[in-house]
């Protein structure tokens, strides 16, 4: 009888319609596949049972998080080689696992079942979000989703994000370090908003307080930051106190829908709108419009996806939904612009930062890998593996133009239509009248 690795590569070719582009090492020590390629290490038969019961991305992700599946060699290269073959094709492409009407595919699936041994599927790893119920994007459900993602420990985020504690795309202009690029991004936002001494800024989804601190310290703004994460809020308040900015910055554990103390001169929303969801996005836009004074500016920094030919076919990524951002949704930038304009905003500028996010994510992955032992102790081996896979795969998605990130600068026009914008705004001078 052939060794396990040879049987697996042969079965994979039958099921997927083409050879695996990576090498396979099976639980019996056998190897098969192209020499010199990254190695997919299948440590035990549970991986096969996970795939049989949950074909495609989620089955593979569960095996990865559980430590049953690993990659030796260049992680990015392995993910790049497998992305189109397994994550996209395993369940729905011609020759994929749904094509069981083909006798050859049926026979291969039967052989895979025999190789895996016909036991019940293993339980999902504990890092997988528990089953959810109820209406999407209620206050309760959103708070639970935010807690799953952000309340995993500030020490872990310090290790991954570095001293800036900014969990969004950096701006790689002149800075050669992650810390410098994050500072440049915060400053870019402040300049686009034309912040000046005494301006009231609402920072929606304020994270660990970095934007609020920068706007108050460097531009003299009075900042209100809101977050649903209690751990973020506690961390941000300590940083603000250490900076001596408690008279200028207030951090609230509050849903943006409950903010009622406008008007504000400016609003920043950086990496928060991805949590809002399509069913609530118009409400989000209406609320921010109502909170902004006439002539005030909104800076909406948001990940976007490529549009679908049939938008009704869009589905939330199974791995990200189960392990990273529960209920998170991405929209094409055109749809985001349309909803902001429907709410009354005038869009004044759109800047795409797709390549910047790929660079940022690779820095975060490097931070995690350097501090791997500390990360595992701080959270769990499974949680650390979630983040390594998520960030590396996301970096490739940005590089391959599967997703992007955009800064939309919009204004709430004056009643007479005036925007208070300079004729040539691209220099982003601090003085709005320059």
Coordinates of C-alpha atoms in Angstrom, one line a residue:
X1 CA 0.0 0.0 0.0
X2 CA 1.3 3.5 -0.9
X3 CA 2.4 5.7 1.9
X4 CA 0.0 8.3 3.3
X5 CA 1.6 11.4 1.6
X6 CA 1.5 9.7 -1.9
X7 CA -2.1 8.7 -1.4
X8 CA -3.0 12.2 -0.2
X9 CA -1.4 14.0 -3.2
X10 CA -3.0 11.6 -5.6
X11 CA -6.4 12.0 -4.0
X12 CA -6.0 15.8 -3.9
X13 CA -5.3 15.8 -7.7
X14 CA -8.5 13.7 -8.3
X15 CA -10.6 15.9 -6.1
X16 CA -9.2 19.3 -7.2
X17 CA -8.5 18.7 -10.8
X18 CA -4.8 19.6 -10.6
X19 CA -1.7 18.7 -8.6
X20 CA -1.1 20.3 -5.2
X21 CA 1.5 23.0 -5.7
X22 CA 3.0 22.3 -2.3
X23 CA 4.8 19.3 -0.8
X24 CA 3.0 17.1 1.7
X25 CA 4.4 15.4 4.8
X26 CA 1.9 13.0 6.4
X27 CA 1.6 11.7 9.9
X28 CA 3.6 8.6 9.0
X29 CA 6.6 10.6 8.0
X30 CA 6.2 10.1 4.3
X31 CA 6.5 13.0 1.8
X32 CA 5.2 13.6 -1.7
X33 CA 5.0 16.6 -4.0
X34 CA 7.3 19.1 -5.8
X35 CA 10.8 19.2 -4.3
X36 CA 11.8 22.5 -2.9
X37 CA 8.2 23.7 -2.4
X38 CA 6.8 24.8 1.0
X39 CA 5.7 21.7 3.0
X40 CA 2.2 21.2 4.2
X41 CA 2.6 19.1 7.4
X42 CA -0.5 17.0 8.1
X43 CA 0.2 15.8 11.7
X44 CA -2.7 13.4 12.1
X45 CA -5.8 12.0 10.4
X46 CA -8.1 14.5 12.2
X47 CA -7.2 17.0 9.4
X48 CA -8.9 14.7 6.9
X49 CA -12.0 14.3 9.0
X50 CA -12.2 18.1 9.4
X51 CA -12.1 18.5 5.7
X52 CA -14.6 15.8 5.0
X53 CA -17.1 17.3 7.4
X54 CA -16.4 20.9 6.5
X55 CA -14.7 21.0 3.1
X56 CA -12.7 24.1 2.1
X57 CA -11.5 27.0 4.1
X58 CA -13.2 26.5 7.5
X59 CA -12.1 22.8 7.7
X60 CA -8.5 23.8 6.9
X61 CA -8.6 26.7 9.3
X62 CA -9.8 24.5 12.2
X63 CA -7.0 22.1 11.6
X64 CA -4.5 25.0 11.5
X65 CA -5.8 26.6 14.7
X66 CA -5.8 23.2 16.5
X67 CA -2.1 22.7 15.5
X68 CA -2.9 19.6 13.4
X69 CA -1.8 21.3 10.2
X70 CA 1.3 23.3 9.7
X71 CA 3.5 24.8 7.0
X72 CA 7.3 24.5 6.8
X73 CA 9.0 27.0 4.6
X74 CA 7.8 30.4 3.4
X75 CA 4.3 30.9 4.8
X76 CA 3.4 33.6 2.3
X77 CA 4.6 31.5 -0.6
X78 CA 2.5 28.5 0.6
X79 CA -0.6 30.5 1.1
X80 CA -0.1 32.2 -2.3
X81 CA 0.3 28.8 -4.0
X82 CA -2.8 27.3 -2.3
X83 CA -5.1 30.3 -2.2
X84 CA -6.8 29.8 -5.6
X85 CA -6.6 26.0 -5.4
X86 CA -8.0 25.2 -2.0
X87 CA -9.5 28.3 -0.4
X88 CA -11.4 29.3 -3.5
X89 CA -11.8 26.1 -5.4
X90 CA -12.3 23.4 -2.9
X91 CA -16.0 23.6 -2.5
X92 CA -17.5 25.2 -5.6
X93 CA -15.2 25.1 -8.7
X94 CA -15.3 22.5 -11.5
X95 CA -13.5 19.5 -10.1
X96 CA -14.1 20.6 -6.5
X97 CA -15.6 18.6 -3.7
X98 CA -19.2 19.3 -4.8
X99 CA -18.7 17.6 -8.1
X100 CA -19.5 14.2 -6.6
X101 CA -21.5 13.3 -9.7
X102 CA -18.2 12.5 -11.4
X103 CA -17.5 8.8 -10.6
X104 CA -13.7 9.5 -10.3
X105 CA -14.3 12.2 -7.8
X106 CA -16.7 10.0 -5.9
X107 CA -14.2 7.3 -5.8
X108 CA -11.5 9.7 -4.5
X109 CA -13.8 11.0 -1.8
X110 CA -14.5 7.4 -0.7
X111 CA -10.8 6.7 -0.6
X112 CA -10.2 9.8 1.5
X113 CA -12.9 8.7 3.9
X114 CA -11.2 5.3 4.3
X115 CA -7.8 7.0 4.8
X116 CA -9.3 9.4 7.5
X117 CA -11.1 6.5 9.2
X118 CA -14.8 7.1 9.5
X119 CA -15.0 8.7 12.9
X120 CA -17.1 11.7 14.0
X121 CA -15.5 15.1 13.2
X122 CA -13.3 16.6 15.9
X123 CA -14.8 19.5 17.9
X124 CA -13.9 23.0 16.7
X125 CA -11.0 24.6 18.5
X126 CA -12.0 26.7 21.6
X127 CA -10.8 29.8 19.8
X128 CA -13.8 29.6 17.4
X129 CA -16.6 32.0 18.2
X130 CA -19.6 30.2 19.7
X131 CA -22.7 29.9 17.7
X132 CA -24.6 33.2 17.3
X133 CA -28.3 33.8 17.2
X134 CA -30.5 36.8 16.8
X135 CA -30.5 39.8 14.5
X136 CA -27.2 41.0 13.0
X137 CA -25.7 44.2 14.4
X138 CA -27.9 44.7 17.4
X139 CA -26.1 46.6 20.2
X140 CA -25.7 43.4 22.2
X141 CA -24.4 41.3 19.3
X142 CA -22.0 44.0 18.1
X143 CA -20.6 44.3 21.7
X144 CA -20.0 40.6 21.8
X145 CA -18.3 40.6 18.5
X146 CA -16.0 43.5 19.4
X147 CA -15.2 41.7 22.7
X148 CA -14.2 38.5 20.9
X149 CA -11.8 40.4 18.7
X150 CA -10.3 43.1 21.0
X151 CA -10.6 41.8 24.5
X152 CA -7.9 39.1 24.1
X153 CA -5.4 41.0 26.1
X154 CA -3.6 44.3 25.7
X155 CA -0.2 42.6 26.1
X156 CA -0.9 40.6 23.0
X157 CA -1.7 43.6 21.0
X158 CA 1.4 45.4 22.3
X159 CA 3.5 42.6 21.0
X160 CA 1.8 42.5 17.5
X161 CA 1.3 46.2 16.9
X162 CA 4.4 47.7 18.6
X163 CA 4.6 50.9 20.6
X164 CA 2.2 52.8 18.4
X165 CA -0.8 50.6 19.4
X166 CA -2.5 51.5 16.1
X167 CA -4.5 48.7 14.6
X168 CA -5.1 50.0 11.1
X169 CA -3.1 50.6 8.0
X170 CA 0.1 52.6 8.4
X171 CA 1.2 55.3 5.9
X172 CA 4.5 54.4 4.4
X173 CA 5.7 57.8 3.1
X174 CA 9.1 58.8 4.5
X175 CA 9.2 56.7 7.6
X176 CA 11.3 53.5 7.5
X177 CA 9.7 52.0 10.6
X178 CA 6.3 50.8 11.6
X179 CA 6.1 53.3 14.4
X180 CA 7.0 56.2 12.1
X181 CA 4.6 55.1 9.4
X182 CA 1.8 54.9 12.0
X183 CA 2.6 58.3 13.2
X184 CA 2.5 59.6 9.7
X185 CA -0.9 58.0 9.2
X186 CA -2.3 59.7 12.3
X187 CA -0.9 63.0 11.1
X188 CA -2.3 62.5 7.6
X189 CA -5.8 62.1 9.2
X190 CA -5.4 65.2 11.3
X191 CA -4.3 67.2 8.3
X192 CA -7.2 66.0 6.1
X193 CA -9.6 67.0 8.9
X194 CA -7.8 70.4 9.2
X195 CA -7.8 70.1 13.0
X196 CA -6.8 73.2 14.9
X197 CA -6.6 74.3 18.5
X198 CA -9.9 73.8 20.4
X199 CA -11.7 71.8 17.7
X200 CA -14.0 69.1 18.9
X201 CA -13.1 65.7 17.4
X202 CA -15.2 62.5 17.7
X203 CA -13.0 59.4 17.2
X204 CA -15.4 56.5 16.5
X205 CA -13.9 53.2 17.4
X206 CA -11.0 54.9 19.1
X207 CA -9.0 51.7 19.9
X208 CA -6.2 52.2 22.4
X209 CA -6.3 55.9 22.1
X210 CA -3.5 56.6 19.6
X211 CA -5.5 58.9 17.3
X212 CA -7.1 60.8 20.2
X213 CA -3.7 61.4 21.8
X214 CA -2.1 62.5 18.6
X215 CA -4.9 64.9 17.7
X216 CA -4.9 66.4 21.3
X217 CA -1.1 66.6 21.7
X218 CA -0.1 67.8 18.2
X219 CA -3.1 69.8 17.1
X220 CA -4.7 71.0 20.4
X221 CA -8.1 69.2 19.6
X222 CA -10.6 68.3 22.3
X223 CA -11.3 64.7 21.6
X224 CA -14.1 62.2 22.5
X225 CA -13.2 58.6 21.7
X226 CA -15.8 55.8 21.8
X227 CA -15.2 52.1 21.8
X228 CA -17.2 49.0 22.8
X229 CA -14.1 47.3 24.2
X230 CA -13.6 47.7 28.0
X231 CA -9.9 46.6 27.7
X232 CA -9.2 49.2 25.0
X233 CA -10.8 51.9 27.0
X234 CA -8.9 51.1 30.2
X235 CA -5.6 51.1 28.3
X236 CA -6.4 54.3 26.4
X237 CA -7.3 56.1 29.6
X238 CA -4.0 55.2 31.3
X239 CA -2.1 56.4 28.2
X240 CA -4.0 59.6 28.2
X241 CA -3.3 60.2 31.9
X242 CA 0.4 59.4 31.4
X243 CA 0.5 62.0 28.6
X244 CA -1.2 64.6 30.8
X245 CA -4.1 65.0 28.4
X246 CA -7.1 64.1 30.6
X247 CA -8.3 67.7 30.2
X248 CA -8.4 67.3 26.4
X249 CA -9.4 63.7 25.8
X250 CA -12.4 61.6 27.1
X251 CA -12.7 57.9 26.4
X252 CA -16.1 56.3 26.6
X253 CA -17.3 52.7 26.5
X254 CA -20.2 53.6 24.2
X255 CA -21.9 52.6 21.0
X256 CA -21.6 55.2 18.3
X257 CA -25.4 55.1 18.0
X258 CA -25.7 56.4 21.5
X259 CA -23.5 59.5 21.1
X260 CA -25.7 62.6 21.3
X261 CA -23.5 65.4 22.4
X262 CA -22.7 67.0 19.0
X263 CA -22.1 69.0 17.0
X264 CA -18.4 68.1 16.4
X265 CA -16.0 70.0 14.2
X266 CA -14.6 66.8 12.8
X267 CA -15.1 63.0 13.0
X268 CA -12.5 60.3 12.4
X269 CA -13.6 56.7 11.9
X270 CA -10.5 54.5 11.4
X271 CA -10.9 50.8 10.8
X272 CA -14.3 50.8 12.6
X273 CA -16.9 50.9 9.8
X274 CA -16.0 47.2 8.8
X275 CA -17.9 46.2 11.9
X276 CA -21.1 48.2 11.1
X277 CA -22.6 45.8 8.6
X278 CA -24.6 46.5 5.4
X279 CA -28.0 46.5 7.3
X280 CA -26.7 49.3 9.5
X281 CA -24.5 51.3 7.2
X282 CA -27.0 54.0 6.3
X283 CA -27.8 54.4 10.0
X284 CA -24.1 54.8 10.7
X285 CA -23.8 57.5 8.0
X286 CA -26.9 59.3 9.2
X287 CA -25.7 59.3 12.8
X288 CA -22.3 60.7 11.9
X289 CA -23.9 63.3 9.6
X290 CA -26.1 64.5 12.5
X291 CA -23.1 64.7 14.9
X292 CA -21.1 66.9 12.6
X293 CA -21.5 70.6 12.3
X294 CA -22.1 72.2 8.9
X295 CA -18.8 72.6 7.2
X296 CA -17.3 69.9 9.4
X297 CA -15.3 67.0 8.0
X298 CA -15.5 63.2 8.2
X299 CA -12.5 61.0 7.6
X300 CA -13.7 57.4 7.0
X301 CA -10.8 54.9 6.8
X302 CA -12.2 51.5 5.8
X303 CA -11.2 48.2 4.2
X304 CA -13.2 47.5 1.0
X305 CA -13.6 44.5 -1.2
X306 CA -13.8 44.1 -5.0
X307 CA -17.4 44.3 -6.2
X308 CA -19.2 41.1 -7.1
X309 CA -21.0 40.6 -10.4
X310 CA -24.0 39.6 -8.3
X311 CA -23.8 41.4 -5.0
X312 CA -26.4 39.1 -3.5
X313 CA -23.8 36.3 -3.8
X314 CA -21.4 38.0 -1.4
X315 CA -20.7 35.9 1.7
X316 CA -18.6 36.8 4.8
X317 CA -15.3 34.9 4.8
X318 CA -15.8 31.8 6.8
X319 CA -12.5 31.8 8.7
X320 CA -12.5 35.5 9.5
X321 CA -16.2 35.2 10.7
X322 CA -15.5 32.3 12.9
X323 CA -12.1 33.3 14.4
X324 CA -11.3 37.0 13.8
X325 CA -14.1 39.5 13.1
X326 CA -17.5 37.9 13.9
X327 CA -20.2 39.5 11.7
X328 CA -17.7 41.8 10.0
X329 CA -18.6 42.8 6.5
X330 CA -16.7 44.4 3.7
X331 CA -18.3 46.6 1.0
X332 CA -17.0 48.0 -2.3
X333 CA -15.7 51.6 -1.9
X334 CA -18.3 52.7 -4.4
X335 CA -21.2 51.5 -2.3
X336 CA -19.6 53.2 0.8
X337 CA -19.4 56.5 -1.1
X338 CA -23.0 56.2 -2.3
X339 CA -24.4 55.7 1.2
X340 CA -22.4 58.6 2.7
X341 CA -23.7 60.8 -0.1
X342 CA -27.3 59.5 0.5
X343 CA -26.9 60.6 4.1
X344 CA -26.1 64.1 3.0
X345 CA -22.2 64.1 2.9
X346 CA -20.3 65.5 0.0
X347 CA -17.3 63.3 -0.9
X348 CA -14.2 65.5 -1.4
X349 CA -11.4 63.0 -1.7
X350 CA -10.7 59.3 -1.9
X351 CA -7.2 57.9 -1.3
X352 CA -6.4 54.2 -1.8
X353 CA -3.8 52.8 0.5
X354 CA -4.0 49.1 -0.5
X355 CA -0.2 48.5 -0.8
X356 CA 0.4 50.4 2.5
X357 CA -1.8 47.8 4.4
X358 CA 0.1 44.9 2.9
X359 CA 3.4 46.4 4.2
X360 CA 1.8 47.0 7.6
X361 CA 0.5 43.5 7.9
X362 CA 3.9 42.0 7.0
X363 CA 5.4 44.1 9.9
X364 CA 2.8 42.8 12.3
X365 CA 3.4 39.2 11.2
X366 CA 7.1 39.7 11.8
X367 CA 6.4 41.1 15.3
X368 CA 4.3 38.1 16.1
X369 CA 6.9 35.6 14.8
X370 CA 9.7 37.3 16.8
X371 CA 7.6 37.2 20.0
X372 CA 6.0 33.9 19.3
X373 CA 6.8 32.3 22.7
X374 CA 5.4 35.3 24.6
X375 CA 2.4 35.5 22.4
X376 CA 1.5 31.8 23.0
X377 CA 1.8 32.4 26.8
X378 CA -0.2 35.6 26.7
X379 CA -3.2 34.2 24.8
X380 CA -3.1 30.5 23.6
X381 CA -1.3 28.6 20.9
X382 CA -4.5 28.5 18.9
X383 CA -5.1 32.2 19.2
X384 CA -1.6 33.0 18.1
X385 CA -2.0 30.7 15.1
X386 CA -5.3 32.4 14.2
X387 CA -3.5 35.8 14.0
X388 CA -0.5 34.5 12.1
X389 CA -2.7 33.0 9.5
X390 CA -5.1 35.9 9.3
X391 CA -2.5 38.6 9.0
X392 CA -0.3 36.7 6.5
X393 CA -3.3 35.8 4.3
X394 CA -4.6 39.4 4.5
X395 CA -1.3 40.8 3.4
X396 CA -1.5 38.6 0.3
X397 CA -5.1 39.7 -0.3
X398 CA -4.1 43.3 -0.3
X399 CA -1.1 42.6 -2.6
X400 CA -3.2 40.6 -5.0
X401 CA -6.0 43.3 -5.1
X402 CA -8.6 41.0 -3.6
X403 CA -9.3 43.7 -1.0
X404 CA -8.2 47.3 -0.5
X405 CA -8.4 50.1 2.0
X406 CA -9.5 53.7 1.4
X407 CA -9.6 57.0 3.2
X408 CA -12.7 58.9 2.2
X409 CA -12.8 62.6 3.2
X410 CA -16.3 64.0 3.2
X411 CA -17.9 67.2 4.4
X412 CA -21.3 68.1 5.8
X413 CA -22.0 71.1 3.5
X414 CA -23.3 74.4 4.8
X415 CA -27.0 75.2 4.2
X416 CA -26.0 77.2 1.1
X417 CA -23.9 74.3 -0.2
X418 CA -20.5 75.7 0.8
X419 CA -17.9 73.1 1.8
X420 CA -15.2 75.3 3.5
X421 CA -12.7 73.3 1.5
X422 CA -9.7 75.0 -0.2
X423 CA -9.6 75.0 -4.0
X424 CA -6.6 72.7 -3.9
X425 CA -6.7 70.5 -0.9
X426 CA -4.2 67.8 -1.7
X427 CA -1.4 69.4 0.3
X428 CA -3.6 68.8 3.4
X429 CA -2.5 71.9 5.2
X430 CA -3.6 72.3 8.8
X431 CA -5.3 75.6 7.9
X432 CA -8.5 74.8 6.2
X433 CA -8.5 78.2 4.4
X434 CA -5.0 77.9 3.0

